[in-house]
Amino acid sequence: MPKLLQSTLPVGRYAYDEVDRAFLAQRVEQFRDQVARRLSGALSEDEFKPLRLMNGLYLQLHAYMLRVAIPYGTVSAVQMRTLAHIARRYDRGYGHFTTRQNIQFNWIKLEDTPEILDVLADAQMHAIQTSGNCIRNVTSDQFAGAAQDEVLDPRVHAEILRQWSTLHPEFTFLPRKFKIAISGSAQDRVAARFHDVGLIARQSEQGRPVFEVIVGGGLGRTPIVGVSLRDDLPEEDLIAYLEAVLRVYNEYGRRDNMYKARIKILVQALGREAFLEKVNAEFAAMDRSRYRLPAEVVEAIRARFGAPAFETLPDGAESLAAQCRADREFAAWVSTNTHPHKQSGYCSLTVSCKPAGGIPGDATADQMDLLADLADQYSFGELRITHMQNVVLGHVRQDQLYALWQVLQANGLGTANVGLLTDIIACPGLDYCSLANARSIPIAQKLSARFADNTLQQEIGQLRLNISGCINACGHHHAGNIGILGVDKRGEEAFQITLGGSTGDDASVGQIIGSAMSEDETVDAIARIIDTYLVRRNPGERFIETCRRLGAAPFKDAAYATV
Amino acid sequence: MPLFENGQIMENGWQTAQEGVALPEGDVLVPLSRLAEGLGRNGAGRLGVVLEPADRVESLREALPRLDLVCVTFGSFRDGRAFSQARALREHLHYTGALRAAGHILPDQYEFLLRCGVSQVEIPQGSDPAFWQAAHTRFTVAYQPSVLDEKPEGTGLRRWLLS
Ligand code: HEM
Ligand code: SF4
């Protein structure tokens, strides 16, 4: 096989070779055959369902939904254009970025799916294991390979885990889905403590990575912060140890009640010590050499990742500051939407997919094409989807930010709200989802419009507001500093408010403050909660910190104060 | 029900122990609860054990050298415990004899079964053997090691499935 030139490798993601392409083609053929068997009746719907789910195909309220995997959230400009094409050709002209760094198309026809999978395969993409009771798409840090505080780029190991988990013979029919996130920075941006397994990598003295392994976190009906099993897992045992964790889960996880089937329930039931004992017993008994991950294999995978060809630039902070002084709108955007880069003269940039009054996470085909063009022009052809449902350009020159911002502004993508109140996460809710109690999108839009004023948002500062349409918590409401949960109140759509959730190293689960209210009452109640914070906060105190210091009582009083 | 092994349809020559009835002559499969009875049986005939999904593989450790067949079972194809049981029999107990899968299984799972160490499957009623045959040759590579110790393909963790 001819060796690929470094420059032809896609930046930030693994480049397929002939073998990978052949595998994907075989997989699409398999699905085509399954669809045919379903249509002929050889497969019952009951039997077909898990097979289509393992290809990312859900049946929703009005149509099929196809969830396409974006491993560790990284896509190339070429792939983004493919997604735009799918949105145009097979959907209604838009797609929806998810909290697990994937993209969903909400209006898909079953007959079209094999063809869509072909189109995806041509762009080295697939929908494998984006649903079903298997190991799901592995997520990672949206600032991977760029962040100043990063120890190592977690995407190489995320890719190794993607490959290892792909059609895993033993773990494709687990008690329930299994989600892994991996961070290469001590600053946890992947919500490692809210995953079935969260991995936090650091560098050992020997120069190879070691991992902290956190297990049993999750949201859903039973939100739980994961427990740390060990913080010294050597790289070469990464796969062996995960095999051990999954074997214990596959054997002992509950299968009698789907709401109690996640690994978090098993870890809670056994307790950390007993769970760890079982994992260690399996780890000791297994044929470790078979599952060893040698440094050569890691390096072989790494060699298939493209790296950005940075230019040697002086730090651009000063001239950027001058541009900011001249243009206050630009300054606001820079302060919220950029992130420090390890390479001098560069920064990472988050493009907000949450304009005032918009639908969080939706992007039109035209916007996707534009983002692809901008990635080519400004960021080595690489984009990342974030679990906050935004898009990151990882490696942008500081001296090109202003020009880039103007293009974004002109196309409705220049909103300066990353990390602020209107950077809302919302699940699809009753507009799409058959399990929903309430619509998540309209209340998100109302809140987004209510707090659109950028000066006000900047004044309020860092705040995470998350909305789920039901207890399944796809919108991570209990991980939000403020959470909104859709409930059914005597047949009416209503909302409960939770306070105090957080995802980072200080992970905590938000608590419900009181009884449910209507959509408009909820929006007003949140405005009063914010007012209370503004009045009661100490200088420099973030919303979550004030919440923790004061407890829920004053906020609860404000929320239910009748005017 | 017919067996499928190495691409061939075969007769199932084994009898299954019936509850409340003495073990028959000849080759017989017993549940774990009747293992001692099976081992104590006089006369000719081979012995096999049927594992239910909740059974612990470890409980076969001592008897294993005297068994000619172990059968793991699927109450539903969605219950993947039998995959782990099969793999543990091969990897932890170093079992090298015949390993059968029975119950509600789909041809789409055939490769997984093989790679967990299963050597033969009992094809469920109404399942077309042609699908099983096709499933066997569908993929040429896999992305992780298995108890079959397939030949590494080169890059990363990949293995060649068909030698
Ligand atoms: C409309 C179709 C959807 C349905 C029917 C659905 C259903 C569910 C259900 C039943 C659960 C609970 C699973 C469990 O706890 O075991 C769940 C969890 C979850 N869903 Fe969805 N969901 C949908 C859409 C989405 C979307 C669009 C996203 C991303 C924006 C999403 C992200 C998640 C996440 C992250 C969890 C996990 C919570 C955890 O890991 O503990 N879901 N979903
Ligand atoms: S949280 Fe509930 S309403 Fe929202 S997408 Fe998930 S299942 Fe549907």
PDB file of C-alpha atoms in Angstrom, chain A residues 206-299:
ATOM      1  CA  GLN A 206       8.171   7.152  31.665  1.00  0.00           C
ATOM      2  CA  GLY A 207       6.592   9.364  29.018  1.00  0.00           C
ATOM      3  CA  ARG A 208       3.578   7.137  28.318  1.00  0.00           C
ATOM      4  CA  PRO A 209       0.050   8.071  29.387  1.00  0.00           C
ATOM      5  CA  VAL A 210      -1.644   6.798  32.530  1.00  0.00           C
ATOM      6  CA  PHE A 211      -5.362   7.018  33.156  1.00  0.00           C
ATOM      7  CA  GLU A 212      -7.739   7.690  35.977  1.00  0.00           C
ATOM      8  CA  VAL A 213     -10.754   5.417  35.533  1.00  0.00           C
ATOM      9  CA  ILE A 214     -14.084   6.740  36.770  1.00  0.00           C
ATOM     10  CA  VAL A 215     -17.035   4.399  36.571  1.00  0.00           C
ATOM     11  CA  GLY A 216     -20.762   4.438  37.123  1.00  0.00           C
ATOM     12  CA  GLY A 217     -21.686   8.043  36.504  1.00  0.00           C
ATOM     13  CA  GLY A 218     -24.766   9.020  34.547  1.00  0.00           C
ATOM     14  CA  LEU A 219     -27.825  11.159  34.297  1.00  0.00           C
ATOM     15  CA  GLY A 220     -31.177   9.763  33.228  1.00  0.00           C
ATOM     16  CA  ARG A 221     -33.718   8.892  35.902  1.00  0.00           C
ATOM     17  CA  THR A 222     -31.057   8.243  38.497  1.00  0.00           C
ATOM     18  CA  PRO A 223     -28.380  10.914  38.246  1.00  0.00           C
ATOM     19  CA  ILE A 224     -25.158   9.745  39.859  1.00  0.00           C
ATOM     20  CA  VAL A 225     -21.635  11.115  39.973  1.00  0.00           C
ATOM     21  CA  GLY A 226     -19.180   8.353  39.023  1.00  0.00           C
ATOM     22  CA  VAL A 227     -16.611   6.851  41.404  1.00  0.00           C
ATOM     23  CA  SER A 228     -12.912   6.637  40.732  1.00  0.00           C
ATOM     24  CA  LEU A 229     -11.656   3.045  40.524  1.00  0.00           C
ATOM     25  CA  ARG A 230      -7.986   3.866  40.148  1.00  0.00           C
ATOM     26  CA  ASP A 231      -5.842   6.713  38.925  1.00  0.00           C
ATOM     27  CA  ASP A 232      -2.773   4.818  37.757  1.00  0.00           C
ATOM     28  CA  LEU A 233      -3.869   2.640  34.853  1.00  0.00           C
ATOM     29  CA  PRO A 234      -0.941   2.235  32.452  1.00  0.00           C
ATOM     30  CA  GLU A 235      -1.642   2.755  28.783  1.00  0.00           C
ATOM     31  CA  GLU A 236      -0.732  -0.811  27.865  1.00  0.00           C
ATOM     32  CA  ASP A 237      -3.516  -2.112  30.129  1.00  0.00           C
ATOM     33  CA  LEU A 238      -6.174   0.321  28.938  1.00  0.00           C
ATOM     34  CA  ILE A 239      -8.047  -2.236  26.853  1.00  0.00           C
ATOM     35  CA  ALA A 240      -7.544  -5.125  29.257  1.00  0.00           C
ATOM     36  CA  TYR A 241      -8.938  -3.089  32.128  1.00  0.00           C
ATOM     37  CA  LEU A 242     -11.953  -1.880  30.168  1.00  0.00           C
ATOM     38  CA  GLU A 243     -12.587  -5.492  29.108  1.00  0.00           C
ATOM     39  CA  ALA A 244     -12.590  -6.414  32.791  1.00  0.00           C
ATOM     40  CA  VAL A 245     -15.027  -3.614  33.709  1.00  0.00           C
ATOM     41  CA  LEU A 246     -17.367  -4.567  30.873  1.00  0.00           C
ATOM     42  CA  ARG A 247     -17.218  -8.292  31.644  1.00  0.00           C
ATOM     43  CA  VAL A 248     -18.291  -7.601  35.219  1.00  0.00           C
ATOM     44  CA  TYR A 249     -21.073  -5.354  33.948  1.00  0.00           C
ATOM     45  CA  ASN A 250     -22.222  -7.821  31.293  1.00  0.00           C
ATOM     46  CA  GLU A 251     -22.372 -10.628  33.835  1.00  0.00           C
ATOM     47  CA  TYR A 252     -23.867  -8.819  36.815  1.00  0.00           C
ATOM     48  CA  GLY A 253     -25.710  -5.807  35.405  1.00  0.00           C
ATOM     49  CA  ARG A 254     -29.475  -6.000  35.853  1.00  0.00           C
ATOM     50  CA  ARG A 255     -31.528  -7.143  32.896  1.00  0.00           C
ATOM     51  CA  ASP A 256     -34.919  -7.385  34.566  1.00  0.00           C
ATOM     52  CA  ASN A 257     -35.667  -3.653  34.579  1.00  0.00           C
ATOM     53  CA  MET A 258     -34.380  -1.359  31.867  1.00  0.00           C
ATOM     54  CA  TYR A 259     -34.412   1.605  34.236  1.00  0.00           C
ATOM     55  CA  LYS A 260     -32.028  -0.189  36.548  1.00  0.00           C
ATOM     56  CA  ALA A 261     -29.768  -1.673  33.921  1.00  0.00           C
ATOM     57  CA  ARG A 262     -27.028   0.940  33.610  1.00  0.00           C
ATOM     58  CA  ILE A 263     -23.655   0.217  35.187  1.00  0.00           C
ATOM     59  CA  LYS A 264     -24.232   3.047  37.656  1.00  0.00           C
ATOM     60  CA  ILE A 265     -26.966   0.990  39.351  1.00  0.00           C
ATOM     61  CA  LEU A 266     -24.637  -2.016  39.622  1.00  0.00           C
ATOM     62  CA  VAL A 267     -21.830   0.100  41.074  1.00  0.00           C
ATOM     63  CA  GLN A 268     -24.236   1.621  43.606  1.00  0.00           C
ATOM     64  CA  ALA A 269     -25.720  -1.763  44.517  1.00  0.00           C
ATOM     65  CA  LEU A 270     -22.370  -3.447  45.050  1.00  0.00           C
ATOM     66  CA  GLY A 271     -20.565  -0.413  46.389  1.00  0.00           C
ATOM     67  CA  ARG A 272     -17.219   0.768  45.065  1.00  0.00           C
ATOM     68  CA  GLU A 273     -15.129  -1.779  46.993  1.00  0.00           C
ATOM     69  CA  ALA A 274     -17.067  -4.874  45.939  1.00  0.00           C
ATOM     70  CA  PHE A 275     -17.308  -3.694  42.344  1.00  0.00           C
ATOM     71  CA  LEU A 276     -13.590  -2.969  42.254  1.00  0.00           C
ATOM     72  CA  GLU A 277     -12.862  -6.384  43.738  1.00  0.00           C
ATOM     73  CA  LYS A 278     -14.764  -8.080  40.928  1.00  0.00           C
ATOM     74  CA  VAL A 279     -13.001  -5.989  38.293  1.00  0.00           C
ATOM     75  CA  ASN A 280      -9.622  -6.742  39.842  1.00  0.00           C
ATOM     76  CA  ALA A 281     -10.403 -10.463  39.997  1.00  0.00           C
ATOM     77  CA  GLU A 282     -11.298 -10.472  36.310  1.00  0.00           C
ATOM     78  CA  PHE A 283      -8.274  -8.352  35.460  1.00  0.00           C
ATOM     79  CA  ALA A 284      -6.026 -10.817  37.311  1.00  0.00           C
ATOM     80  CA  ALA A 285      -7.610 -13.908  35.750  1.00  0.00           C
ATOM     81  CA  MET A 286      -7.718 -12.765  32.130  1.00  0.00           C
ATOM     82  CA  ASP A 287      -5.089 -13.415  29.497  1.00  0.00           C
ATOM     83  CA  ARG A 288      -3.564  -9.957  29.777  1.00  0.00           C
ATOM     84  CA  SER A 289      -1.051 -10.388  26.982  1.00  0.00           C
ATOM     85  CA  ARG A 290      -3.893 -10.890  24.507  1.00  0.00           C
ATOM     86  CA  TYR A 291      -5.395  -7.499  25.349  1.00  0.00           C
ATOM     87  CA  ARG A 292      -2.140  -5.609  25.791  1.00  0.00           C
ATOM     88  CA  LEU A 293      -2.007  -2.257  24.042  1.00  0.00           C
ATOM     89  CA  PRO A 294       1.627  -1.830  23.074  1.00  0.00           C
ATOM     90  CA  ALA A 295       3.096   1.617  22.520  1.00  0.00           C
ATOM     91  CA  GLU A 296       3.794   0.622  18.879  1.00  0.00           C
ATOM     92  CA  VAL A 297       0.094   0.120  18.234  1.00  0.00           C
ATOM     93  CA  VAL A 298      -0.726   3.494  19.767  1.00  0.00           C
ATOM     94  CA  GLU A 299       1.932   5.113  17.622  1.00  0.00           C
TER      95      GLU A 299
END
